[in-house]
mmCIF file of C-alpha atoms in Angstrom:
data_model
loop_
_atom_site.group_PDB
_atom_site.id
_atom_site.type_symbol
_atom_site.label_atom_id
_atom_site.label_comp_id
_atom_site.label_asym_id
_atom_site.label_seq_id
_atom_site.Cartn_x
_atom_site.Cartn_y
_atom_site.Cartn_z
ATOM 1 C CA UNK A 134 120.242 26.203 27.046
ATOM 2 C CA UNK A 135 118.321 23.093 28.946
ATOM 3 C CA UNK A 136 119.767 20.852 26.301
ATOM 4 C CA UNK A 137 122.804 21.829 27.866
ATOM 5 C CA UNK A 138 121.668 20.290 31.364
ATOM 6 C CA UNK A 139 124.391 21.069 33.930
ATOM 7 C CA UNK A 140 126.930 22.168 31.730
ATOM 8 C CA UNK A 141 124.916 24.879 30.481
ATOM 9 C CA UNK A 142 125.390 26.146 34.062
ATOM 10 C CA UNK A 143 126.684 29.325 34.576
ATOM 11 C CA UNK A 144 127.796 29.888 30.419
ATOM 12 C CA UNK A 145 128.821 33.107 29.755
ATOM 13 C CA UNK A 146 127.827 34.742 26.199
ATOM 14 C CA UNK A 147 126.708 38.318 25.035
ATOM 15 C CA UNK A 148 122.629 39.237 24.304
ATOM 16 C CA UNK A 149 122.054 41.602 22.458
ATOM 17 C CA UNK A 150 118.255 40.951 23.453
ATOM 18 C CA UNK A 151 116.323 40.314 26.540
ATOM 19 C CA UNK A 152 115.657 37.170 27.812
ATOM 20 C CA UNK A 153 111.615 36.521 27.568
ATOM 21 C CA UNK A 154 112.484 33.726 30.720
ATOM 22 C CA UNK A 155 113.693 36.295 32.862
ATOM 23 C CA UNK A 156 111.203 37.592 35.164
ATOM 24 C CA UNK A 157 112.723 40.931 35.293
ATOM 25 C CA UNK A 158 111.277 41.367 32.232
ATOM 26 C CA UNK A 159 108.129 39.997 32.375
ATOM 27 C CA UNK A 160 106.190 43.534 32.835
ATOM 28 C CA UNK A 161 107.882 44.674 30.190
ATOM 29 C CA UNK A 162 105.441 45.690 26.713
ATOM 30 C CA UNK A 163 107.642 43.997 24.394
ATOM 31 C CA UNK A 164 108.123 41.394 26.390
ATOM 32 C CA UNK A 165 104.208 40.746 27.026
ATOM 33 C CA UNK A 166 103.956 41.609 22.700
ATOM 34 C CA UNK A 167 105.661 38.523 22.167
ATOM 35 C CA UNK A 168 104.546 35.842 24.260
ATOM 36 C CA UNK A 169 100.713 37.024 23.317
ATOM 37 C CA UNK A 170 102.017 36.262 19.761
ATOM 38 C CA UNK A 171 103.875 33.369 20.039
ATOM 39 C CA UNK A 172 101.274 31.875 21.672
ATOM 40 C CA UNK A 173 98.794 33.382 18.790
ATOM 41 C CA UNK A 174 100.906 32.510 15.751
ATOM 42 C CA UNK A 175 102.901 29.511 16.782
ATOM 43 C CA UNK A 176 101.617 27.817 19.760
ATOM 44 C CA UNK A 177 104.026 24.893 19.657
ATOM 45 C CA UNK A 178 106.989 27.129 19.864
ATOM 46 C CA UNK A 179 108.739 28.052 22.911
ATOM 47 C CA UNK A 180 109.034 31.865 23.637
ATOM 48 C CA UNK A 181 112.073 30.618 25.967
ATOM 49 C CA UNK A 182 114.442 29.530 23.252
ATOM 50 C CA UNK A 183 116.484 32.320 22.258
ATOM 51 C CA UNK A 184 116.364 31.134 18.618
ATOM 52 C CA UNK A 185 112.445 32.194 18.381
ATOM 53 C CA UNK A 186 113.330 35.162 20.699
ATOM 54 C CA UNK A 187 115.992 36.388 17.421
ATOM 55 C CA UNK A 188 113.627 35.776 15.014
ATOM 56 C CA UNK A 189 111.179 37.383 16.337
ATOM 57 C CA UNK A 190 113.547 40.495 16.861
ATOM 58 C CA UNK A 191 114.883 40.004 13.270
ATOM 59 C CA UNK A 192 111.340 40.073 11.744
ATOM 60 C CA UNK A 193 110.205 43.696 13.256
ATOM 61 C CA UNK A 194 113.530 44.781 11.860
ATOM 62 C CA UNK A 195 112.708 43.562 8.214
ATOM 63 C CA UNK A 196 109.037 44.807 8.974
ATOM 64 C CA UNK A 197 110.717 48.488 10.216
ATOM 65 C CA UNK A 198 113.328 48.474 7.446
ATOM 66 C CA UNK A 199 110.632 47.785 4.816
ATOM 67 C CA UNK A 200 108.296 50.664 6.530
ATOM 68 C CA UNK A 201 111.508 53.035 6.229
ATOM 69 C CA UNK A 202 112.204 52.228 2.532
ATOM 70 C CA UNK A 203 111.729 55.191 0.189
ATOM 71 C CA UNK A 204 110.435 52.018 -2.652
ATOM 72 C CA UNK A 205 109.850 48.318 -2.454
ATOM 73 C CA UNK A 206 112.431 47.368 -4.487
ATOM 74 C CA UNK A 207 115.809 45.039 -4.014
ATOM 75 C CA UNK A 208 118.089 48.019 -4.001
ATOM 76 C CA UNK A 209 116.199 50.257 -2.350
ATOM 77 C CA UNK A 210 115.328 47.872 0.881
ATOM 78 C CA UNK A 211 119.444 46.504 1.067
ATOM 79 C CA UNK A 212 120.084 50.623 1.312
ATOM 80 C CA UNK A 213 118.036 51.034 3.714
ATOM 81 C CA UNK A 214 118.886 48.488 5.696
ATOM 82 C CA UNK A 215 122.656 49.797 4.832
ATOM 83 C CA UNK A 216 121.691 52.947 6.779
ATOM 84 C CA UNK A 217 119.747 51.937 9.325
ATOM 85 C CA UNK A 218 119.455 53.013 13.036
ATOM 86 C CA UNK A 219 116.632 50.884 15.551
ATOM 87 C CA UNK A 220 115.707 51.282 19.188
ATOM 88 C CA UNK A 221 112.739 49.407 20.902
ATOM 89 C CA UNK A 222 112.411 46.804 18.252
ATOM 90 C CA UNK A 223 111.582 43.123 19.160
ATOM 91 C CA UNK A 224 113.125 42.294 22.239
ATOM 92 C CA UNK A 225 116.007 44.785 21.974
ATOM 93 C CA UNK A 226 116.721 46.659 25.893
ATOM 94 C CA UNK A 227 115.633 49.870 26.653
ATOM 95 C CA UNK A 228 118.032 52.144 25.379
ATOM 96 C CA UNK A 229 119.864 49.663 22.661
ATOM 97 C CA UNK A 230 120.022 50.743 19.196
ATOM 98 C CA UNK A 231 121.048 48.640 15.960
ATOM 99 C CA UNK A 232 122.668 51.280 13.734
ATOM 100 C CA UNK A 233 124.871 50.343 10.332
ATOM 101 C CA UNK A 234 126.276 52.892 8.078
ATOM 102 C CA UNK A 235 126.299 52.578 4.468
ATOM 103 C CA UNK A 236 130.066 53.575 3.703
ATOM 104 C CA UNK A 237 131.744 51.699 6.875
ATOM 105 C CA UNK A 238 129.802 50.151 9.453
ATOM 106 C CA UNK A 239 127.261 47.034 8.113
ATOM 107 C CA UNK A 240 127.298 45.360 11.539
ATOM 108 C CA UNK A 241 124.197 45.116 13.645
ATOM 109 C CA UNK A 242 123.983 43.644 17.279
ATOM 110 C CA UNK A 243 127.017 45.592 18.371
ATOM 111 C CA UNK A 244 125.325 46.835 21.748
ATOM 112 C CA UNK A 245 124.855 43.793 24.084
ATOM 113 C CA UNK A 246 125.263 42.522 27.437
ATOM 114 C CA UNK A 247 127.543 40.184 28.388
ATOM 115 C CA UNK A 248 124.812 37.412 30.070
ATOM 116 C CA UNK A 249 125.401 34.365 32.674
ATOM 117 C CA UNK A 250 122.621 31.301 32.486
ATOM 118 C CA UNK A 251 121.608 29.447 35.756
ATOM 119 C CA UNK A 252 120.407 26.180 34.869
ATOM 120 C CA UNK A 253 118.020 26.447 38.508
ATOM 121 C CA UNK A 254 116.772 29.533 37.626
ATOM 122 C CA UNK A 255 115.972 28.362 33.814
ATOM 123 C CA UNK A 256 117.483 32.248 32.135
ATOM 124 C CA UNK A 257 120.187 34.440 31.640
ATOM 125 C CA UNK A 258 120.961 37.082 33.890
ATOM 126 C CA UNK A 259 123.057 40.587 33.175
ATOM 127 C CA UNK A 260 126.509 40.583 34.064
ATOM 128 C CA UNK A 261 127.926 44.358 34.390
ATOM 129 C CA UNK A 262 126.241 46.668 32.203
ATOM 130 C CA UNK A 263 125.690 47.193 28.277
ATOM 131 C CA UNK A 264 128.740 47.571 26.373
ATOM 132 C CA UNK A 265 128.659 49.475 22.550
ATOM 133 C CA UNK A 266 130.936 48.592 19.937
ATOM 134 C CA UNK A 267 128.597 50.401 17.386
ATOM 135 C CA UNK A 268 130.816 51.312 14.438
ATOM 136 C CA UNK A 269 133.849 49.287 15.651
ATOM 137 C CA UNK A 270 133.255 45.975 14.907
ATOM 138 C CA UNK A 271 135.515 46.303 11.173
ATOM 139 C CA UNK A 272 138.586 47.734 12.984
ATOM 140 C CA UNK A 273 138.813 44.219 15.212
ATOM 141 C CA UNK A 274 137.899 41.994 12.526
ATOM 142 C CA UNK A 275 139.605 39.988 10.429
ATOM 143 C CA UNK A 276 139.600 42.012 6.511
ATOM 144 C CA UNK A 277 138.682 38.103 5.057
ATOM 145 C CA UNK A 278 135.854 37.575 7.592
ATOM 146 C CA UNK A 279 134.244 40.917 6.611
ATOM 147 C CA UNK A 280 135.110 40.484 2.521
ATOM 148 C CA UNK A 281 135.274 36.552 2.166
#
């Protein structure tokens, strides 16, 4: 967001993720997890930007969806993934899960909070509190969006 300068200033936008910047997470294990490997792994890279901050997030899901895989294989990974429920992976919140469901629900990222940025304080902040949408997401999306 500080490519945004003042603009950027008090954006609203949903996390499904907490902000490493924000110090109210600082204590927190997963929180201290990442920076330590960030700065390990790729010491150039910002643990600020929210793009690393995904990735890193999207990686321990691969790495947990792999680990929960009856077989290594193509079909048996994408079913697993199908059917898949996560808490306290990555940076998710305490008490967030990432759950899809094989026959109607493929959609992760559907617990969040909706977040404001303060350019002076440099992070996003929690507005209200989470909000789940886990298992809803089809029945407010467009039928093209979900099947191209």
């Amino acid at each position: 967001m500080a490519i945004a300068g003042d603009a950027g200033n008090d954006v609203l936008t949903v996390l499904p993720l907490m902000d490493p910047s924000n110090p109210a997470f600082a204590s927190s294990p997963a929180v201290t997890l990442y920076k330590e490997k960030i700065a390990q792994y790729a010491p150039t890279a910002d643990p600020g930007n929210g793009i690393v901050a995904y990735g890193w997030t999207a990686g321990a899901m691969l790495q947990k969806i792999l680990e929960d895989s009856p077989k290594l294989t193509r079909l048996s990974v994408m079913e697993t993934a199908r059917s898949f429920t996560a808490s306290g992976i990555g940076l998710m919140p305490k008490g967030a899960k990432f759950v899809t469901n094989i026959k109607n629900d493929w959609f992760l990222g559907e617990q969040f909070e909706i977040v404001q940025y303060s350019t002076t304080k440099g992070y996003f902040s929690p507005v209200g509190g989470a909000i789940d949408f886990n298992g809803k997401t089809a029945s407010f999306t467009p039928k093209a969006l979900i099947n191209g």
